[in-house]
Coordinates of C-alpha atoms and ligand atoms in Angstrom, one line a residue:
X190 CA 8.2 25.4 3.3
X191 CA 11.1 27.3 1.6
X192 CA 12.3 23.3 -0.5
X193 CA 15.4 25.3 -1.4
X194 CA 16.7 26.5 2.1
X195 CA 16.7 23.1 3.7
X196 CA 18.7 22.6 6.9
X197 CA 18.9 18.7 8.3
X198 CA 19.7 20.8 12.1
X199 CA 15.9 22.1 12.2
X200 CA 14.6 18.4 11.7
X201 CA 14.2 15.3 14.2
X202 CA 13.4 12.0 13.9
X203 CA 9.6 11.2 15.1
X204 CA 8.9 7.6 14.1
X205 CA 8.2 4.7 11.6
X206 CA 6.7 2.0 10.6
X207 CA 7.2 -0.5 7.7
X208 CA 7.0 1.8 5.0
X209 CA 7.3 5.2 5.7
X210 CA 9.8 7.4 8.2
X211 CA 8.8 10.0 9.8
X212 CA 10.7 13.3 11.1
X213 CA 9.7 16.3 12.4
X214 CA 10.7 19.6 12.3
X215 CA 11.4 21.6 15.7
X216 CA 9.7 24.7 15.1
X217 CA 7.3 24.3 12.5
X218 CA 4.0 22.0 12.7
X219 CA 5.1 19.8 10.0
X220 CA 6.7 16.9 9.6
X221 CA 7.8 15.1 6.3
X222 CA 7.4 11.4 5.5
X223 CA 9.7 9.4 3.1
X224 CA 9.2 6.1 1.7
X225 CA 11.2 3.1 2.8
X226 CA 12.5 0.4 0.4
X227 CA 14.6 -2.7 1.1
X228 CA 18.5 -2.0 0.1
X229 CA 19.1 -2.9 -3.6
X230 CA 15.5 -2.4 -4.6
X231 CA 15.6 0.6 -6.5
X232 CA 13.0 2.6 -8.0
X233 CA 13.0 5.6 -10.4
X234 CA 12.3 8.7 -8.9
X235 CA 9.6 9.2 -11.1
X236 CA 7.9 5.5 -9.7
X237 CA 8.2 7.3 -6.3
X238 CA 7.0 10.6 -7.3
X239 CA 3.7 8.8 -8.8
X240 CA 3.3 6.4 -5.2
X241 CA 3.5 9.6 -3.2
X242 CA 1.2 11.5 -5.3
X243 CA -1.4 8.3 -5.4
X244 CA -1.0 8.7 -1.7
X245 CA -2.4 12.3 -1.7
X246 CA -5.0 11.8 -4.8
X247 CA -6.2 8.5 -2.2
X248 CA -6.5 10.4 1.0
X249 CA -8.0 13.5 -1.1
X250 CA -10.7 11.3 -3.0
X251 CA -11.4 8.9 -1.2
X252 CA -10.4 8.8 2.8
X253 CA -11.7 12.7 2.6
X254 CA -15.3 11.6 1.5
X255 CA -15.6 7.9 3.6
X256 CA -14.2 9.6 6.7
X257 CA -14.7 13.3 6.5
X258 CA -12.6 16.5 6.0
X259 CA -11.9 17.1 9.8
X260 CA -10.2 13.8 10.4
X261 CA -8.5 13.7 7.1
X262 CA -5.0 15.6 6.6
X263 CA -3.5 14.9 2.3
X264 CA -0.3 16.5 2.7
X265 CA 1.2 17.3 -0.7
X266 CA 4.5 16.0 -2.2
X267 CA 7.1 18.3 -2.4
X268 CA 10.8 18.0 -3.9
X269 CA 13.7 18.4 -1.7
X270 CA 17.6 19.1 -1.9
X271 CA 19.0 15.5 -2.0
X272 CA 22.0 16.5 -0.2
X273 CA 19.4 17.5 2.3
X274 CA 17.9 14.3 2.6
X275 CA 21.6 12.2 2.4
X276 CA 22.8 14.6 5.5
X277 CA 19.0 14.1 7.4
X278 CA 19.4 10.2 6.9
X279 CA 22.5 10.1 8.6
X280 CA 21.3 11.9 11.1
X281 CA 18.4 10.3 12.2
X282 CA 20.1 6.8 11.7
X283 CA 21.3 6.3 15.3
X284 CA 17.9 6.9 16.8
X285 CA 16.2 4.3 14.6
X286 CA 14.5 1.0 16.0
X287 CA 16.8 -2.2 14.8
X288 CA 13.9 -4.1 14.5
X289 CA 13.0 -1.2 11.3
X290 CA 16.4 -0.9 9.6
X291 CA 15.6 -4.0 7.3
X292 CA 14.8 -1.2 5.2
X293 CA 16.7 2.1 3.9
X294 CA 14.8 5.7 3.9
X295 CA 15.0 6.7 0.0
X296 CA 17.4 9.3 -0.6
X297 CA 17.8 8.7 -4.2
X298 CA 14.4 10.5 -5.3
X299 CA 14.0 13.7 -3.3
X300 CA 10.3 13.4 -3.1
X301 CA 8.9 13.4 0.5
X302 CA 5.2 14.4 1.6
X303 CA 4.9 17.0 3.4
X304 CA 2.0 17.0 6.3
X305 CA 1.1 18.8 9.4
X306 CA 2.8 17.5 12.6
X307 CA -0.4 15.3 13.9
X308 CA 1.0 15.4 17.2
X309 CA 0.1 19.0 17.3
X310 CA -2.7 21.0 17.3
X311 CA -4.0 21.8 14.4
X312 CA -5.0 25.3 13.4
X313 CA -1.3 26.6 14.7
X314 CA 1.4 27.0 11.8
X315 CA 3.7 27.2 14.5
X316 CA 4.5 24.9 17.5
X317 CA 2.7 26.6 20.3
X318 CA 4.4 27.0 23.6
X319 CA 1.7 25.2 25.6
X320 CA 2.1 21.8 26.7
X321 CA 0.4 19.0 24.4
X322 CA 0.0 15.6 24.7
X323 CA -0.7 13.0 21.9
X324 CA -2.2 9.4 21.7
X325 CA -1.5 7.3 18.7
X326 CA -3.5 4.4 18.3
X327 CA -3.5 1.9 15.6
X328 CA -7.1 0.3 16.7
X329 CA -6.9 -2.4 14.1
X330 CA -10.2 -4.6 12.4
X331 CA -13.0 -3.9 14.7
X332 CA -16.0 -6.1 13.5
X333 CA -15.9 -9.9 12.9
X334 CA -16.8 -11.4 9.3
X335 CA -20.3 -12.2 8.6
X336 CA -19.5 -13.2 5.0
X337 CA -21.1 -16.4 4.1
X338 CA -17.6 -17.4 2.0
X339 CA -15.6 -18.0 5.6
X340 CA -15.0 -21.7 6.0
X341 CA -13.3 -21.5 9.5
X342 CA -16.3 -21.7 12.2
X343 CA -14.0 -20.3 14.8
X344 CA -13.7 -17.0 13.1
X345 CA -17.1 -16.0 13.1
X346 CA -16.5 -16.2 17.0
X347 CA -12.7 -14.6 17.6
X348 CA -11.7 -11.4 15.7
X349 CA -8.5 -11.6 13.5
X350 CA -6.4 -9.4 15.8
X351 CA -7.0 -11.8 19.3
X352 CA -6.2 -14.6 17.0
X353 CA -3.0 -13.0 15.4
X354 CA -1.7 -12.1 19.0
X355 CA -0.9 -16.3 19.2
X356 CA 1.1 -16.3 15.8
X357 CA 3.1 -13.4 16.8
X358 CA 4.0 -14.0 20.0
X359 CA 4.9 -17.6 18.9
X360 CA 6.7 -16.1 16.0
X361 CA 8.7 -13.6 18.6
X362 CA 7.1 -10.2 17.5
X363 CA 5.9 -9.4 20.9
X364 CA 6.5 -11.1 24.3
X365 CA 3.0 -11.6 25.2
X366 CA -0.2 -11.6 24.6
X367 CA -2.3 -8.0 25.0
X368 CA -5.9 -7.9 26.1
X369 CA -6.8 -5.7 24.0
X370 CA -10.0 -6.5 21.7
X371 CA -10.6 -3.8 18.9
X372 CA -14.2 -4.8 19.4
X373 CA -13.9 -3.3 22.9
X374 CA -12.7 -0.1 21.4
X375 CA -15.4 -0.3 18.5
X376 CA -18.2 -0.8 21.3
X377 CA -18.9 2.6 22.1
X378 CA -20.1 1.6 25.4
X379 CA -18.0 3.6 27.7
X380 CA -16.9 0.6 30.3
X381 CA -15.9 -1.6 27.4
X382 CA -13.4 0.9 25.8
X383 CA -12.2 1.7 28.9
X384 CA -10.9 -1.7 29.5
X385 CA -9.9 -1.6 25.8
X386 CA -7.8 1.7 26.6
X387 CA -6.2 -0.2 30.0
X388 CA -5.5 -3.1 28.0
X389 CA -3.8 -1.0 25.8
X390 CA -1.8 0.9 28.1
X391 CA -0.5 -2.6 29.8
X392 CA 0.5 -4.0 26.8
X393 CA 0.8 -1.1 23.9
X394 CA 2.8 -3.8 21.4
X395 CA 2.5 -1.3 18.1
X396 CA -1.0 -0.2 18.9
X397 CA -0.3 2.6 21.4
X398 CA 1.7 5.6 21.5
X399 CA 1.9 8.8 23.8
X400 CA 3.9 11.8 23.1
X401 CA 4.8 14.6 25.0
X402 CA 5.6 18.0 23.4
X403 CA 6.0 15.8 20.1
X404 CA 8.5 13.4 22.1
X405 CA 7.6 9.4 22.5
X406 CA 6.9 9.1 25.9
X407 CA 5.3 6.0 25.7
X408 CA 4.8 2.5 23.7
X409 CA 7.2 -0.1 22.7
X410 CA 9.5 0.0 19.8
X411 CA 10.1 -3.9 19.8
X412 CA 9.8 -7.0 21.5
X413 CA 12.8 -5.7 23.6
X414 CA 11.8 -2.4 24.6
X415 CA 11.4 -2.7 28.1
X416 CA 8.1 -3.6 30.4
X417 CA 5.9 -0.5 30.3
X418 CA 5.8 2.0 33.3
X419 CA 2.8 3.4 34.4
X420 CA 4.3 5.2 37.2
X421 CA 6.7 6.9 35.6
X422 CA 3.8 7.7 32.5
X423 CA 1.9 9.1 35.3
X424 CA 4.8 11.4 36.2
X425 CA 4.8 13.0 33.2
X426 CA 0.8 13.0 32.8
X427 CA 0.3 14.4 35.8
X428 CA 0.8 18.0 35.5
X429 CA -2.0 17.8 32.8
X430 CA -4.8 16.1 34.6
X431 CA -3.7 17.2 38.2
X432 CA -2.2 21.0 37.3
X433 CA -2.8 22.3 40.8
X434 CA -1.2 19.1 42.1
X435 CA -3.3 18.5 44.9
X436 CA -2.1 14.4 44.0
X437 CA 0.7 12.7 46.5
X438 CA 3.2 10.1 44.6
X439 CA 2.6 6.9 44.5
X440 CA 0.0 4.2 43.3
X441 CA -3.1 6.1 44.2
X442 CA -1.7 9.0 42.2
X443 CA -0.6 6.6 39.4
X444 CA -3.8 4.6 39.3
X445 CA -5.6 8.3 39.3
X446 CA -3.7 10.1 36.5
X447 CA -4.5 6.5 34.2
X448 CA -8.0 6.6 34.8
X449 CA -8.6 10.5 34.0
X450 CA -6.0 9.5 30.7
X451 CA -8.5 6.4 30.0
X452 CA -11.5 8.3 30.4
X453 CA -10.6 11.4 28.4
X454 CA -9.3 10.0 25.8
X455 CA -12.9 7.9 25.9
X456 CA -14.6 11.4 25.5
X457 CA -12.7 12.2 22.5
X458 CA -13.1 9.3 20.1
X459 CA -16.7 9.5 21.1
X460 CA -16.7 12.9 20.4
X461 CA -18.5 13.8 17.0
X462 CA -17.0 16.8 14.9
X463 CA -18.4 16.0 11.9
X464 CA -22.3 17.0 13.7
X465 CA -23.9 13.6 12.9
X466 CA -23.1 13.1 9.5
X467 CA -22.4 9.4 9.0
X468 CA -20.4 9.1 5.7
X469 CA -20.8 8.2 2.4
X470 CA -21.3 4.7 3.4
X471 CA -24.1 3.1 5.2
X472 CA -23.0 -0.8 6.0
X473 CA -23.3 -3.0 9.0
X474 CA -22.9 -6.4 10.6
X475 CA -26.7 -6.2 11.3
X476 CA -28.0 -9.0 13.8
X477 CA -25.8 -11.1 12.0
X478 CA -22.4 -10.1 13.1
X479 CA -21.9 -10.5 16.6
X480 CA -20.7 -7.7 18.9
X481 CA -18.3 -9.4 21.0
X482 CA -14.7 -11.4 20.4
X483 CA -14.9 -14.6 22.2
X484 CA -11.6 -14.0 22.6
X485 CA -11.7 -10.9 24.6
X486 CA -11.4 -11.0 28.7
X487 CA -14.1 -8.4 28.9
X488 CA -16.4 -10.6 26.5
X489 CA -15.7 -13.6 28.7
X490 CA -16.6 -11.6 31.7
X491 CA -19.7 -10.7 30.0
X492 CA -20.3 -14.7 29.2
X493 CA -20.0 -15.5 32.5
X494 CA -22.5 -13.0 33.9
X495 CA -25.0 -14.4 31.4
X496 CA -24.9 -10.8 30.1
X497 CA -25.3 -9.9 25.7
X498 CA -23.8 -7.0 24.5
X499 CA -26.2 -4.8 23.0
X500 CA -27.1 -5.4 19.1
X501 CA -26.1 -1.6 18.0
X502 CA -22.9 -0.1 18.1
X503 CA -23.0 3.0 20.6
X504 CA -21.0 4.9 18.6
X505 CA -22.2 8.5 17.6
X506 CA -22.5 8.5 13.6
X507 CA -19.8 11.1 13.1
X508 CA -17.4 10.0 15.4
X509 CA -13.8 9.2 13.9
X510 CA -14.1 5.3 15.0
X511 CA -18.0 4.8 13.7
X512 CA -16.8 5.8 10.1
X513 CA -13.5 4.1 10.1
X514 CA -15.6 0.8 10.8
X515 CA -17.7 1.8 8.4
X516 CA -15.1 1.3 5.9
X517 CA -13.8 -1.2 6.9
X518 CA -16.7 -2.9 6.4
X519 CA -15.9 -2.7 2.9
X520 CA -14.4 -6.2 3.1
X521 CA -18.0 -7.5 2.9
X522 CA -16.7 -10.6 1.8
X523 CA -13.7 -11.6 3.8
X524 CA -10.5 -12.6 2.1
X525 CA -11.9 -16.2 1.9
X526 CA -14.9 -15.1 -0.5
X527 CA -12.6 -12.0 -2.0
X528 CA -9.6 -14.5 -3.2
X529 CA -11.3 -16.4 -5.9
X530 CA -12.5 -13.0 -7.3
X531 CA -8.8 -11.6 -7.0
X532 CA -7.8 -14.4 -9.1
X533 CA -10.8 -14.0 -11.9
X534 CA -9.0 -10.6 -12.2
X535 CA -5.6 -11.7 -12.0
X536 CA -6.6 -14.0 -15.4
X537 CA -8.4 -11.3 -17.0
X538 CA -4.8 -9.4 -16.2
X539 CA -2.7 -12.2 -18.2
X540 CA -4.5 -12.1 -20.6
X541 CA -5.0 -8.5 -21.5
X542 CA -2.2 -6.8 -19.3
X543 CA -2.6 -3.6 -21.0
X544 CA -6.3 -3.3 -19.1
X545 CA -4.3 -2.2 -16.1
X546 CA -4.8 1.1 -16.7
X547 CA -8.1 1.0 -17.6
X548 CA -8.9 -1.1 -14.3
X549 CA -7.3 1.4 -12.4
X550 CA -5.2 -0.8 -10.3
X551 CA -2.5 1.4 -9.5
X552 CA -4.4 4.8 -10.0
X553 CA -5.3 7.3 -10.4
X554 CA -7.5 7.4 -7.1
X555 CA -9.7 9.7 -8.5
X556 CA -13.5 10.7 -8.2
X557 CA -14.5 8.1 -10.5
X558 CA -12.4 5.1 -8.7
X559 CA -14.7 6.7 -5.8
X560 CA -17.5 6.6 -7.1
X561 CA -17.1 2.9 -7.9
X562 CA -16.4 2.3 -4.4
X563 CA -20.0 2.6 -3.5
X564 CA -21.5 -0.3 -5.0
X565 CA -22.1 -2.7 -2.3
X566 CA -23.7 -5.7 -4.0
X567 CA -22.8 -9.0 -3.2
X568 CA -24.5 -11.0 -6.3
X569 CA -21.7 -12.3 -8.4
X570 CA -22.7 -11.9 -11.9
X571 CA -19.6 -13.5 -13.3
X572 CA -17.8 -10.6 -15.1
X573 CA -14.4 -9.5 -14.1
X574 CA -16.1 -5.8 -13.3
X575 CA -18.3 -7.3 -10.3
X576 CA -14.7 -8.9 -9.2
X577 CA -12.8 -5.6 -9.6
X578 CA -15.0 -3.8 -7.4
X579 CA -14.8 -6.4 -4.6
X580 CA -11.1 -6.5 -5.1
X581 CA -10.9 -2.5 -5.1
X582 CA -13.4 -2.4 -1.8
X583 CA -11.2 -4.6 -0.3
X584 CA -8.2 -3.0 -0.6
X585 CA -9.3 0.5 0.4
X586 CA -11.2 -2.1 3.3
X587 CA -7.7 -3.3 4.2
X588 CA -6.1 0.5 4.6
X589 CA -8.9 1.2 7.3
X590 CA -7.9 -1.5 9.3
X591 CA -3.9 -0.2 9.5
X592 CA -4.6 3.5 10.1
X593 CA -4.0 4.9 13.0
X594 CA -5.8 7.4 15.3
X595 CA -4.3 10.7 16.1
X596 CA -5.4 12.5 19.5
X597 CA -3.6 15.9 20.5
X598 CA -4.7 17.3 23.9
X599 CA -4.0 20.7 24.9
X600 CA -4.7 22.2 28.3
X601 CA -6.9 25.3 28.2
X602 CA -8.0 27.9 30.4
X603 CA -11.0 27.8 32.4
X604 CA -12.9 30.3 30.3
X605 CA -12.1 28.5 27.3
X606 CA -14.5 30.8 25.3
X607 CA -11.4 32.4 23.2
X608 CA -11.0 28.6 21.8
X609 CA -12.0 27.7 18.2
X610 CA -11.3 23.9 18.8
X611 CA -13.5 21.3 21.0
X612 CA -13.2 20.9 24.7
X613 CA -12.6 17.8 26.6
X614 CA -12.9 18.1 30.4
X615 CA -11.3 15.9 32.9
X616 CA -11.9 16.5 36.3
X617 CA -9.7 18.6 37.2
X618 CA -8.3 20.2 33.7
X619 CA -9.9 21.4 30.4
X620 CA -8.5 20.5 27.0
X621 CA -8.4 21.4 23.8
X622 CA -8.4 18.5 21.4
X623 CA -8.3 17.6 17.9
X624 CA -8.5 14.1 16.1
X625 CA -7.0 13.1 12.9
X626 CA -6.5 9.9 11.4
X627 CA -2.9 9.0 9.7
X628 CA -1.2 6.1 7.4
X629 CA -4.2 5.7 4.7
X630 CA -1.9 4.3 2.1
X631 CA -4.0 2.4 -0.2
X632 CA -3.2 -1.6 0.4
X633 CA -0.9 -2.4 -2.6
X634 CA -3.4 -5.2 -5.3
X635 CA -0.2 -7.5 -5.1
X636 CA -0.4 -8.0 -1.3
X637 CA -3.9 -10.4 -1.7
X638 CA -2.1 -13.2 -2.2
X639 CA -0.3 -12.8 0.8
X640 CA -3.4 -11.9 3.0
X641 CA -5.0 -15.1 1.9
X642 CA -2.1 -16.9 2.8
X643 CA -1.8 -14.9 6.3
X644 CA -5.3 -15.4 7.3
X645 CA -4.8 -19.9 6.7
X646 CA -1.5 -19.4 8.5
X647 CA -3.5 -17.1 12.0
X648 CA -6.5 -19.3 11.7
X649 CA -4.2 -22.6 11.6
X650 CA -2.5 -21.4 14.4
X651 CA -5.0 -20.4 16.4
X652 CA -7.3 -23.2 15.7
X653 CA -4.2 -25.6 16.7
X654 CA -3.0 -24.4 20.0
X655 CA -5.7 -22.5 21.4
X656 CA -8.5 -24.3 20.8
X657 CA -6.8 -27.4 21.1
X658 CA -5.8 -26.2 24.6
X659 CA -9.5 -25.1 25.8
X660 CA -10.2 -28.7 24.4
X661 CA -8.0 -30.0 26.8
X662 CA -9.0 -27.8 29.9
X663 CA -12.6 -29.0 28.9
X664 CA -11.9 -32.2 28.8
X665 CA -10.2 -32.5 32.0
X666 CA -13.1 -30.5 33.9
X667 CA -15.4 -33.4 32.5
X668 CA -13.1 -35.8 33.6
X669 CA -13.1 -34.3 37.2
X670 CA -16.9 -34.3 37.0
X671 CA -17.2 -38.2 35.4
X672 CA -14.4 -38.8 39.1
X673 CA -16.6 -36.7 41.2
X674 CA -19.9 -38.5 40.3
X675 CA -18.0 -42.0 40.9
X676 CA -17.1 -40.6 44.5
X677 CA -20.3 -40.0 45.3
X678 CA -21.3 -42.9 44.0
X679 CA -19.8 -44.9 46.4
X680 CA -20.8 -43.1 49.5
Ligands
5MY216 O1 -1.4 -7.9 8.4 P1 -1.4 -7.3 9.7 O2 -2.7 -7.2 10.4 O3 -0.3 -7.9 10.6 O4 -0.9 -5.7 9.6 C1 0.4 -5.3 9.2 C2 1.0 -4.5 10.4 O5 1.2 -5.4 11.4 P2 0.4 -5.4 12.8 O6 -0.5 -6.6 12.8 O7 -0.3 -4.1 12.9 O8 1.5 -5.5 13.8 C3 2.3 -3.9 10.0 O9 2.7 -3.1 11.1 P3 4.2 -3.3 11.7 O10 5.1 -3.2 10.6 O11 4.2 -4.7 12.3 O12 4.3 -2.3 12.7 C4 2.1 -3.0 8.8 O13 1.3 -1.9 9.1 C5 1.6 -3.7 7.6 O14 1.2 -2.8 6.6 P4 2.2 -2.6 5.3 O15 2.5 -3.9 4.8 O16 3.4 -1.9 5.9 O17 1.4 -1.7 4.4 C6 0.3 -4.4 8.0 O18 -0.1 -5.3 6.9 P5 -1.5 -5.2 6.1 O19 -2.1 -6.5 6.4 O20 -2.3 -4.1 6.7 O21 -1.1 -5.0 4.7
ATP217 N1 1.3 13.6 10.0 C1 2.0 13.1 11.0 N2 2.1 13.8 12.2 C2 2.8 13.2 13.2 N3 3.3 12.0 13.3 C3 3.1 11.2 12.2 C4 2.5 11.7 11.0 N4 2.5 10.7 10.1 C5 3.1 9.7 10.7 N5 3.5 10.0 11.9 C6 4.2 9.1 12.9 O1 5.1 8.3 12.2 C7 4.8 6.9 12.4 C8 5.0 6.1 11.2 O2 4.1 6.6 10.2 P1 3.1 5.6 9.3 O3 2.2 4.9 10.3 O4 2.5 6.4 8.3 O5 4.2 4.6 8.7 P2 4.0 3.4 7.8 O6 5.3 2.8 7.6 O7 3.2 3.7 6.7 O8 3.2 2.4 8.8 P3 2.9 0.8 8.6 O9 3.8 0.1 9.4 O10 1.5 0.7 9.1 O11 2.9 0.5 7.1 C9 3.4 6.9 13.0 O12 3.2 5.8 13.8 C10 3.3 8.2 13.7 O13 3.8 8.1 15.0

């Protein structure tokens, strides 16, 4: 990218989220991403040059080795015309979400990242003329804590994401309640993440996200946006899965084109580029951690049937979602046991705040912060490195839980021998894919607090009304029974 020939006309705007803005450019397979601050808070552009470089020192030493090179796309931070950027914003502004505009894009510093468009193919510099189609998920915390530190009973049974769908759709955030379960996605087993994917697609909240030729096709911006349409998804999906169009209109043809987008996109996050090779890590739940959310329709189903999910995960060792759990698990002992060791540090911090640096709390994410990484014991020996560690794992725990899944799809040829990428087949079309994982901003130190006081606040909630509801249903059903028993009684 020629920094000084910048023109604002060759760039679009392609998304955001809470703390970075996305556009794209319309020719090239790159995008840039700018960081987002609240108005009035500003930062010296040297503060932001050092966050964005942390970003790509992070994803370089640490993402890169935990999740593997294929998945894993740095980016590099490159300096830009500010007249550029001050044009671009206003640009872009009318096409942005309300709901995001509580905070500004920085134009002050110049400094942007620079990455490939994920919403394209990789391999092609330039934005090929085929047809692609993306998938953006955001699959969230797939395993539930088996940390001895968690005081709430109810979650070793519910995952945090079914129990934070209550507090924000009682808080206004979304309008309903999805039912999705990331454990569903996690499972591996091909019928669970199938209903995972549906649930998904029925309720996509900030989870889902499809793209067509690097346009949003699909998934909500807000609690406003209006009720998803599959029919009309289907109308755009069609000519990939059905290209001959031997498929009438209609709800047979909708329900068809979901289920070959369902099951292919199955396929692909099962599928393994990385040949086996598990990651740096080696963690698990073990029989300890159960494999279902109590929470989760198809876990009820399950229940009901008198039916246990099996006590591995089915997911292949190399495969994009088995090492993102993987380090996830990293937050071996929940933010219950983690918070007391946050605060050991914090007072080690007052005390000494020029040890900062040393500690490494705000970089450099090098090879040794990496290295450190990989100590996994749990037995508190009292010192304030044993707390780092935890607090560091969590952190970097915390990041794997908010990134999202990348999936580009590109129709190929029959004799797809000329293709260098893997092939998905449907059953009536052959793609070319390629997975990639995006948003692995290391969790900021300063927001533990704030997750400890999140995690009371979803548990409270949860706890209060939905437990206290089931409580109620219960006790009514026993009631009916206690009546039913006094009926017969008398005859
Ligand atoms: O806490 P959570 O689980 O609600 O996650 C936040 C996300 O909300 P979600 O639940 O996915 O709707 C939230 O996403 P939205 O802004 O709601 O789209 C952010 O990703 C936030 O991360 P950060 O503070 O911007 O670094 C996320 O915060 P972190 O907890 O990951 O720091
Ligand atoms: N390299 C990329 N290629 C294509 N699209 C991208 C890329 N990076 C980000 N995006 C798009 O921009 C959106 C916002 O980016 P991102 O998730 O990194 O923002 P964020 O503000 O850091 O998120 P969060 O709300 O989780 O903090 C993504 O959801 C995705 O659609």
């Amino acid at each position: 990218m020629d920094e000084g020939k910048m023109d604002e006309n060759e760039w679009g705007y392609h998304g955001e989220g809470n703390k970075s803005l996305v556009v794209a450019h319309a020719q090239r397979c790159v995008v840039l991403r700018f960081l987002k601050f609240p108005p009035n808070r500003k930062k010296a552009s040297e503060e932001i040059f050092q966050h964005l470089q942390n970003i790509v020192d992070f994803s370089k030493n640490v993402m890169k080795e935990f999740l593997g090179e294929n998945y894993v796309h740095c980016g590099e931070v490159v300096q830009l015309p500010l007249d550029f950027v001050k044009q671009l914003c206003l640009k872009i502004q009318s096409e942005r979400p309300e709901s995001r505009c509580d905070k500004d894009l920085d134009t002050l510093s110049g400094y942007a990242l620079c990455l490939p468009n994920l919403a394209r193919l990789q391999t092609y510099r330039f934005v090929e003329h085929r047809p692609i189609l993306c998938v953006e998920i955001k699959p969230k915390c797939g395993f539930i804590p088996f940390s001895g530190d968690v005081t709430h009973e109810v979650k070793h049974k519910v995952c945090r994401y079914c129990m934070h769908q209550h507090l924000k759709v009682a808080t206004g955030k979304w309008k309903q309640i999805s039912k999705y379960c990331p454990l569903d996605l996690y499972s591996g087993g091909k019928q669970r993440m199938h209903f995972a994917l549906k649930s998904l697609l029925q309720e996509a909240q900030n989870n889902l996200k499809i793209f067509k030729n690097g346009e949003l096709i699909y998934g909500c911006k807000d609690a406003r946006s209006p009720v998803a349409d599959w029919s009309e998804l289907a109308h755009h999906l069609k000519p990939f899965f059905f290209p001959s169009n031997g498929l009438a209109g209609g709800p047979h043809c909708t329900g068809a084109v979901i289920r070959e987008l369902v099951r292919v996109i199955t396929r692909v996050l099962l599928s393994d580029s990385e040949k086996g090779r598990a990651g740096a890590l080696r963690l698990g739940p073990g029989p300890q951690g159960p494999r279902v959310c109590e929470a989760s329709p198809f876990g009820r189903s399950l229940r009901h049937q008198g039916k246990s999910a099996p006590e591995c995960s089915g997911l292949p060792k190399g495969c994009l979602l088995y090492k993102t759990l993987q380090v996830q698990m990293l937050d071996l002992l929940d933010i219950e046991g983690l918070y007391p060791l946050y605060r050991r540090v914090e007072r080690y911090l007052e005390e000494f705040p020029e040890e900062r640096k040393t500690l490494q709390i705000d970089g450099p994410y090098d090879e040794a912060f990496y290295q450190k990484l990989l100590d996994l014991s749990t037995e508190d020996d009292g010192t304030v490195a044993f707390a780092l560690t935890k607090v560091q794992q969590y952190r970097v725990a915390m990041t794997a839980k908010d990134c999202s899944v990348m999936i580009a799809l590109s129709p190929c040829l029959q004799d797809a021998s000329s293709e260098q990428r893997p092939v998905v087949t449907s059953s009536r079309s052959r793609f070319a894919f390629s997975v990639s994982v995006l948003d692995l901003d290391l969790k900021p130190y300063e927001s533990i607090p704030h997750q400890y006081k999140l995690d009371g606040k979803i548990v409270n909630y949860y706890s209060k009304t939905v437990h206290a509801k089931d409580a109620a249903v219960m006790s009514a059903r026993f009631k009916e029974s206690e009546d039913c028993t006094l009926v017969l009684h008398k005859v």
